[in-house]
PDB file of C-alpha atoms in Angstrom:
ATOM      1  CA  MET A   1     -14.581 -21.674 -45.881  1.00 67.00           C
ATOM      2  CA  ASP A   2     -10.804 -21.407 -46.173  1.00 78.00           C
ATOM      3  CA  ASP A   3      -8.248 -23.553 -47.583  1.00 84.00           C
ATOM      4  CA  ALA A   4      -7.630 -25.255 -44.215  1.00 87.00           C
ATOM      5  CA  PHE A   5     -11.430 -26.404 -44.113  1.00 84.00           C
ATOM      6  CA  PHE A   6     -11.252 -27.806 -47.608  1.00 86.00           C
ATOM      7  CA  GLU A   7      -7.967 -29.585 -46.938  1.00 88.00           C
ATOM      8  CA  GLY A   8      -9.565 -31.193 -43.740  1.00 87.00           C
ATOM      9  CA  PHE A   9     -12.631 -32.170 -45.793  1.00 86.00           C
ATOM     10  CA  GLN A  10     -10.387 -33.668 -48.416  1.00 88.00           C
ATOM     11  CA  ALA A  11      -8.436 -35.749 -46.026  1.00 88.00           C
ATOM     12  CA  GLU A  12     -11.506 -37.176 -44.418  1.00 86.00           C
ATOM     13  CA  LEU A  13     -12.816 -38.200 -47.851  1.00 87.00           C
ATOM     14  CA  ASN A  14      -9.657 -39.962 -48.743  1.00 87.00           C
ATOM     15  CA  GLU A  15      -9.093 -41.624 -45.303  1.00 89.00           C
ATOM     16  CA  PRO A  16      -8.700 -45.292 -46.121  1.00 91.00           C
ATOM     17  CA  ASN A  17     -10.177 -46.435 -42.735  1.00 91.00           C
ATOM     18  CA  MET A  18     -13.340 -44.394 -43.040  1.00 87.00           C
ATOM     19  CA  TRP A  19     -13.613 -45.666 -46.496  1.00 87.00           C
ATOM     20  CA  THR A  20     -13.376 -49.354 -45.435  1.00 91.00           C
ATOM     21  CA  ARG A  21     -15.715 -48.780 -42.379  1.00 89.00           C
ATOM     22  CA  TYR A  22     -18.304 -47.205 -44.722  1.00 86.00           C
ATOM     23  CA  HIS A  23     -18.368 -50.118 -47.112  1.00 89.00           C
ATOM     24  CA  GLY A  24     -18.212 -52.754 -44.302  1.00 90.00           C
ATOM     25  CA  GLU A  25     -21.435 -51.288 -42.766  1.00 88.00           C
ATOM     26  CA  LYS A  26     -23.179 -51.950 -45.959  1.00 88.00           C
ATOM     27  CA  GLY A  27     -21.604 -55.376 -46.099  1.00 92.00           C
ATOM     28  CA  LEU A  28     -19.673 -54.559 -49.225  1.00 93.00           C
ATOM     29  CA  VAL A  29     -15.930 -55.127 -50.088  1.00 93.00           C
ATOM     30  CA  PRO A  30     -14.347 -51.784 -50.392  1.00 90.00           C
ATOM     31  CA  PRO A  31     -12.929 -50.721 -53.679  1.00 91.00           C
ATOM     32  CA  PRO A  32      -9.705 -48.774 -53.785  1.00 91.00           C
ATOM     33  CA  VAL A  33     -10.035 -45.387 -52.158  1.00 89.00           C
ATOM     34  CA  PRO A  34     -10.831 -43.055 -55.072  1.00 88.00           C
ATOM     35  CA  GLN A  35      -9.417 -39.656 -55.461  1.00 87.00           C
ATOM     36  CA  ILE A  36     -12.172 -37.154 -54.698  1.00 87.00           C
ATOM     37  CA  ASP A  37     -12.011 -33.439 -55.292  1.00 90.00           C
ATOM     38  CA  GLY A  38     -13.326 -32.278 -51.769  1.00 90.00           C
ATOM     39  CA  LYS A  39     -13.811 -28.741 -52.709  1.00 90.00           C
ATOM     40  CA  TRP A  40     -15.825 -29.537 -55.845  1.00 92.00           C
ATOM     41  CA  LEU A  41     -17.862 -32.066 -53.860  1.00 91.00           C
ATOM     42  CA  PHE A  42     -18.606 -29.579 -50.922  1.00 86.00           C
ATOM     43  CA  TRP A  43     -19.966 -27.028 -53.313  1.00 86.00           C
ATOM     44  CA  GLU A  44     -21.954 -29.551 -55.280  1.00 88.00           C
ATOM     45  CA  MET A  45     -23.557 -30.643 -52.071  1.00 83.00           C
ATOM     46  CA  MET A  46     -24.227 -26.982 -51.171  1.00 81.00           C
ATOM     47  CA  ARG A  47     -25.889 -26.426 -54.496  1.00 82.00           C
ATOM     48  CA  VAL A  48     -27.827 -29.509 -54.437  1.00 79.00           C
ATOM     49  CA  SER A  49     -29.031 -29.097 -50.797  1.00 76.00           C
ATOM     50  CA  ARG A  50     -30.440 -25.646 -51.577  1.00 76.00           C
ATOM     51  CA  GLN A  51     -33.136 -27.032 -53.816  1.00 79.00           C
ATOM     52  CA  TYR A  52     -36.547 -27.318 -51.969  1.00 84.00           C
ATOM     53  CA  ASN A  53     -38.233 -30.561 -52.270  1.00 88.00           C
ATOM     54  CA  PRO A  54     -41.876 -29.796 -53.253  1.00 91.00           C
ATOM     55  CA  SER A  55     -43.559 -32.844 -51.348  1.00 93.00           C
ATOM     56  CA  ILE A  56     -41.507 -31.880 -48.235  1.00 93.00           C
ATOM     57  CA  VAL A  57     -42.316 -28.242 -48.410  1.00 94.00           C
ATOM     58  CA  ASN A  58     -46.023 -29.145 -48.964  1.00 96.00           C
ATOM     59  CA  ALA A  59     -46.045 -31.524 -45.998  1.00 96.00           C
ATOM     60  CA  ILE A  60     -44.537 -28.825 -43.833  1.00 96.00           C
ATOM     61  CA  GLU A  61     -47.035 -26.190 -45.094  1.00 95.00           C
ATOM     62  CA  LYS A  62     -49.888 -28.472 -44.460  1.00 97.00           C
ATOM     63  CA  LEU A  63     -48.876 -29.409 -41.039  1.00 97.00           C
ATOM     64  CA  ARG A  64     -48.502 -25.841 -40.071  1.00 95.00           C
ATOM     65  CA  GLN A  65     -51.956 -24.966 -41.445  1.00 95.00           C
ATOM     66  CA  THR A  66     -53.410 -27.433 -39.025  1.00 96.00           C
ATOM     67  CA  GLY A  67     -52.223 -25.584 -36.149  1.00 96.00           C
ATOM     68  CA  LYS A  68     -51.705 -28.827 -34.237  1.00 97.00           C
ATOM     69  CA  TYR A  69     -47.994 -29.196 -34.700  1.00 97.00           C
ATOM     70  CA  LYS A  70     -44.768 -27.451 -33.847  1.00 97.00           C
ATOM     71  CA  ILE A  71     -42.429 -27.783 -36.857  1.00 98.00           C
ATOM     72  CA  GLY A  72     -38.754 -27.675 -36.360  1.00 98.00           C
ATOM     73  CA  ALA A  73     -35.596 -27.846 -38.303  1.00 97.00           C
ATOM     74  CA  LEU A  74     -32.375 -29.320 -37.006  1.00 97.00           C
ATOM     75  CA  THR A  75     -29.673 -28.645 -39.568  1.00 93.00           C
ATOM     76  CA  ASN A  76     -25.776 -29.076 -39.801  1.00 90.00           C
ATOM     77  CA  ASN A  77     -24.988 -25.934 -41.702  1.00 85.00           C
ATOM     78  CA  TYR A  78     -22.428 -23.363 -42.610  1.00 78.00           C
ATOM     79  CA  VAL A  79     -22.531 -19.632 -42.603  1.00 77.00           C
ATOM     80  CA  PHE A  80     -21.601 -18.105 -46.022  1.00 77.00           C
ATOM     81  CA  PRO A  81     -20.254 -14.679 -46.403  1.00 76.00           C
ATOM     82  CA  GLU A  82     -22.678 -11.717 -46.782  1.00 81.00           C
ATOM     83  CA  ASP A  83     -22.098 -11.500 -50.625  1.00 82.00           C
ATOM     84  CA  HIS A  84     -22.080 -15.183 -51.253  1.00 79.00           C
ATOM     85  CA  PRO A  85     -25.114 -16.492 -53.446  1.00 78.00           C
ATOM     86  CA  TYR A  86     -25.668 -19.416 -50.917  1.00 77.00           C
ATOM     87  CA  ARG A  87     -26.172 -17.031 -47.978  1.00 76.00           C
ATOM     88  CA  ASP A  88     -29.562 -17.867 -46.492  1.00 73.00           C
ATOM     89  CA  ASP A  89     -32.114 -15.180 -47.053  1.00 72.00           C
ATOM     90  CA  GLY A  90     -34.304 -16.350 -44.208  1.00 75.00           C
ATOM     91  CA  SER A  91     -36.846 -18.095 -46.389  1.00 82.00           C
ATOM     92  CA  THR A  92     -35.730 -21.654 -45.161  1.00 87.00           C
ATOM     93  CA  LYS A  93     -36.051 -20.511 -41.450  1.00 90.00           C
ATOM     94  CA  ALA A  94     -39.605 -18.980 -42.225  1.00 92.00           C
ATOM     95  CA  LEU A  95     -40.913 -22.508 -42.795  1.00 94.00           C
ATOM     96  CA  PHE A  96     -40.243 -23.567 -39.244  1.00 96.00           C
ATOM     97  CA  ASP A  97     -41.297 -22.690 -35.781  1.00 97.00           C
ATOM     98  CA  ILE A  98     -38.123 -23.796 -34.360  1.00 97.00           C
ATOM     99  CA  TYR A  99     -34.883 -23.660 -36.282  1.00 96.00           C
ATOM    100  CA  ILE A 100     -31.649 -25.067 -34.892  1.00 97.00           C
ATOM    101  CA  ALA A 101     -28.664 -24.422 -36.897  1.00 93.00           C
ATOM    102  CA  SER A 102     -25.439 -26.206 -35.831  1.00 94.00           C
ATOM    103  CA  VAL A 103     -23.218 -23.378 -36.617  1.00 91.00           C
ATOM    104  CA  GLU A 104     -25.295 -21.339 -34.107  1.00 92.00           C
ATOM    105  CA  VAL A 105     -25.264 -23.791 -31.296  1.00 96.00           C
ATOM    106  CA  GLY A 106     -21.931 -25.258 -31.512  1.00 95.00           C
ATOM    107  CA  MET A 107     -23.090 -28.845 -31.995  1.00 96.00           C
ATOM    108  CA  ARG A 108     -23.812 -31.127 -34.886  1.00 95.00           C
ATOM    109  CA  LYS A 109     -25.896 -34.210 -35.791  1.00 97.00           C
ATOM    110  CA  PRO A 110     -25.317 -36.977 -34.809  1.00 97.00           C
ATOM    111  CA  GLU A 111     -24.136 -35.762 -31.391  1.00 97.00           C
ATOM    112  CA  HIS A 112     -26.492 -36.681 -28.729  1.00 98.00           C
ATOM    113  CA  ARG A 113     -26.320 -33.266 -27.025  1.00 98.00           C
ATOM    114  CA  ILE A 114     -27.791 -31.495 -30.145  1.00 98.00           C
ATOM    115  CA  PHE A 115     -30.909 -33.948 -29.940  1.00 98.00           C
ATOM    116  CA  GLU A 116     -31.097 -32.984 -26.220  1.00 98.00           C
ATOM    117  CA  TYR A 117     -31.108 -29.359 -27.168  1.00 98.00           C
ATOM    118  CA  ALA A 118     -33.764 -29.902 -29.804  1.00 98.00           C
ATOM    119  CA  ILE A 119     -35.990 -31.734 -27.514  1.00 98.00           C
ATOM    120  CA  ARG A 120     -35.758 -28.908 -24.951  1.00 98.00           C
ATOM    121  CA  ALA A 121     -36.482 -26.405 -27.713  1.00 98.00           C
ATOM    122  CA  MET A 122     -39.402 -28.210 -29.053  1.00 98.00           C
ATOM    123  CA  GLY A 123     -40.941 -28.194 -25.460  1.00 97.00           C
ATOM    124  CA  VAL A 124     -42.205 -31.738 -25.381  1.00 96.00           C
ATOM    125  CA  GLU A 125     -42.776 -33.939 -22.357  1.00 93.00           C
ATOM    126  CA  ASN A 126     -41.536 -37.107 -24.074  1.00 98.00           C
ATOM    127  CA  PRO A 127     -39.026 -37.203 -26.901  1.00 98.00           C
ATOM    128  CA  SER A 128     -41.353 -39.872 -28.608  1.00 98.00           C
ATOM    129  CA  GLN A 129     -43.624 -36.908 -29.471  1.00 98.00           C
ATOM    130  CA  ILE A 130     -41.031 -35.747 -32.145  1.00 98.00           C
ATOM    131  CA  VAL A 131     -40.826 -37.234 -35.471  1.00 98.00           C
ATOM    132  CA  PHE A 132     -37.431 -36.656 -36.894  1.00 98.00           C
ATOM    133  CA  LEU A 133     -36.730 -36.957 -40.652  1.00 97.00           C
ATOM    134  CA  ASP A 134     -33.295 -37.071 -42.044  1.00 96.00           C
ATOM    135  CA  ASP A 135     -31.490 -38.555 -45.084  1.00 92.00           C
ATOM    136  CA  LEU A 136     -28.438 -39.958 -43.109  1.00 92.00           C
ATOM    137  CA  GLY A 137     -28.590 -43.238 -41.256  1.00 92.00           C
ATOM    138  CA  GLY A 138     -26.149 -42.013 -38.530  1.00 94.00           C
ATOM    139  CA  ASN A 139     -28.379 -39.155 -37.643  1.00 97.00           C
ATOM    140  CA  LEU A 140     -31.472 -41.260 -37.480  1.00 98.00           C
ATOM    141  CA  ARG A 141     -29.693 -43.735 -35.260  1.00 97.00           C
ATOM    142  CA  ALA A 142     -28.646 -41.082 -32.853  1.00 98.00           C
ATOM    143  CA  ALA A 143     -32.189 -39.564 -32.846  1.00 98.00           C
ATOM    144  CA  LYS A 144     -33.802 -43.016 -32.182  1.00 98.00           C
ATOM    145  CA  GLU A 145     -31.208 -43.600 -29.210  1.00 98.00           C
ATOM    146  CA  MET A 146     -32.513 -40.161 -27.770  1.00 98.00           C
ATOM    147  CA  GLY A 147     -36.058 -41.521 -27.949  1.00 98.00           C
ATOM    148  CA  LEU A 148     -37.285 -39.661 -31.070  1.00 98.00           C
ATOM    149  CA  ARG A 149     -39.421 -41.465 -33.796  1.00 98.00           C
ATOM    150  CA  THR A 150     -37.497 -41.471 -37.077  1.00 98.00           C
ATOM    151  CA  ILE A 151     -38.216 -41.546 -40.775  1.00 98.00           C
ATOM    152  CA  LYS A 152     -35.477 -41.914 -43.472  1.00 97.00           C
ATOM    153  CA  VAL A 153     -35.922 -39.376 -46.168  1.00 94.00           C
ATOM    154  CA  PRO A 154     -33.986 -40.860 -49.358  1.00 89.00           C
ATOM    155  CA  LEU A 155     -33.140 -37.865 -51.430  1.00 80.00           C
ATOM    156  CA  HIS A 156     -34.925 -39.352 -54.563  1.00 82.00           C
ATOM    157  CA  ASP A 157     -37.900 -40.839 -52.762  1.00 87.00           C
ATOM    158  CA  THR A 158     -39.225 -38.283 -50.413  1.00 93.00           C
ATOM    159  CA  GLN A 159     -42.845 -39.420 -51.231  1.00 94.00           C
ATOM    160  CA  ASN A 160     -42.441 -42.612 -49.260  1.00 95.00           C
ATOM    161  CA  ALA A 161     -41.216 -40.561 -46.189  1.00 96.00           C
ATOM    162  CA  VAL A 162     -44.161 -38.310 -46.550  1.00 96.00           C
ATOM    163  CA  ARG A 163     -46.477 -41.325 -46.704  1.00 96.00           C
ATOM    164  CA  GLN A 164     -44.791 -42.573 -43.420  1.00 97.00           C
ATOM    165  CA  LEU A 165     -45.446 -39.214 -41.704  1.00 97.00           C
ATOM    166  CA  GLU A 166     -48.975 -39.285 -42.867  1.00 97.00           C
ATOM    167  CA  ASP A 167     -49.515 -42.698 -41.282  1.00 97.00           C
ATOM    168  CA  ILE A 168     -47.908 -41.587 -37.981  1.00 98.00           C
ATOM    169  CA  LEU A 169     -49.867 -38.277 -37.843  1.00 98.00           C
ATOM    170  CA  GLY A 170     -52.956 -39.395 -39.491  1.00 97.00           C
ATOM    171  CA  GLU A 171     -52.924 -36.305 -41.793  1.00 97.00           C
ATOM    172  CA  ASP A 172     -53.264 -36.084 -45.557  1.00 96.00           C
ATOM    173  CA  LEU A 173     -50.012 -34.364 -46.762  1.00 95.00           C
ATOM    174  CA  SER A 174     -50.195 -35.259 -50.559  1.00 86.00           C
ATOM    175  CA  LEU A 175     -49.270 -32.781 -53.101  1.00 77.00           C
ATOM    176  CA  LEU A 176     -52.558 -33.140 -55.133  1.00 59.00           C
ATOM    177  CA  PRO A 177     -55.862 -32.172 -53.539  1.00 57.00           C
ATOM    178  CA  SER A 178     -58.142 -35.026 -52.494  1.00 49.00           C
ATOM    179  CA  SER A 179     -60.579 -36.275 -55.139  1.00 47.00           C
ATOM    180  CA  LYS A 180     -64.407 -35.683 -54.358  1.00 51.00           C
ATOM    181  CA  LEU A 181     -65.359 -38.977 -56.307  1.00 48.00           C
TER     182      LEU A 181
END
């Protein structure tokens, strides 16, 4: 990440047309464009995104234990320098059978071609065999357009997403062990 990257990110954040479009999609009147510190926001997003969500990790581990599912990750990511504390130590990749990193394949969500790549990598006959979870509506729309089933994962309500996944797959993915009563 160099100064040019952060300048571009900052420019996008403060772009009036993007701000107006974002609020318009939500049926809101856009307030004046705020002054956002893009560099601070980027690093804050990276800090928060590195925290594992227990209910999601638990669901991944339980699904892997069944041996019935191929678990994949499709991530828009960045490569940090070797000595950077956010450098991936491989523990995230170890959770998945298939790990597709945008920086490695030269594509990003919500581009259709990255979903085509993921469908091939997962080796499914029909894209509807894939359940795609994401927190961003644009990524979910693109996945749905490509034929994947989708679940929105709000950052502060992952339990609802896990329940939806349980309903689709017919698996118990709860954090707590089932009661014998």
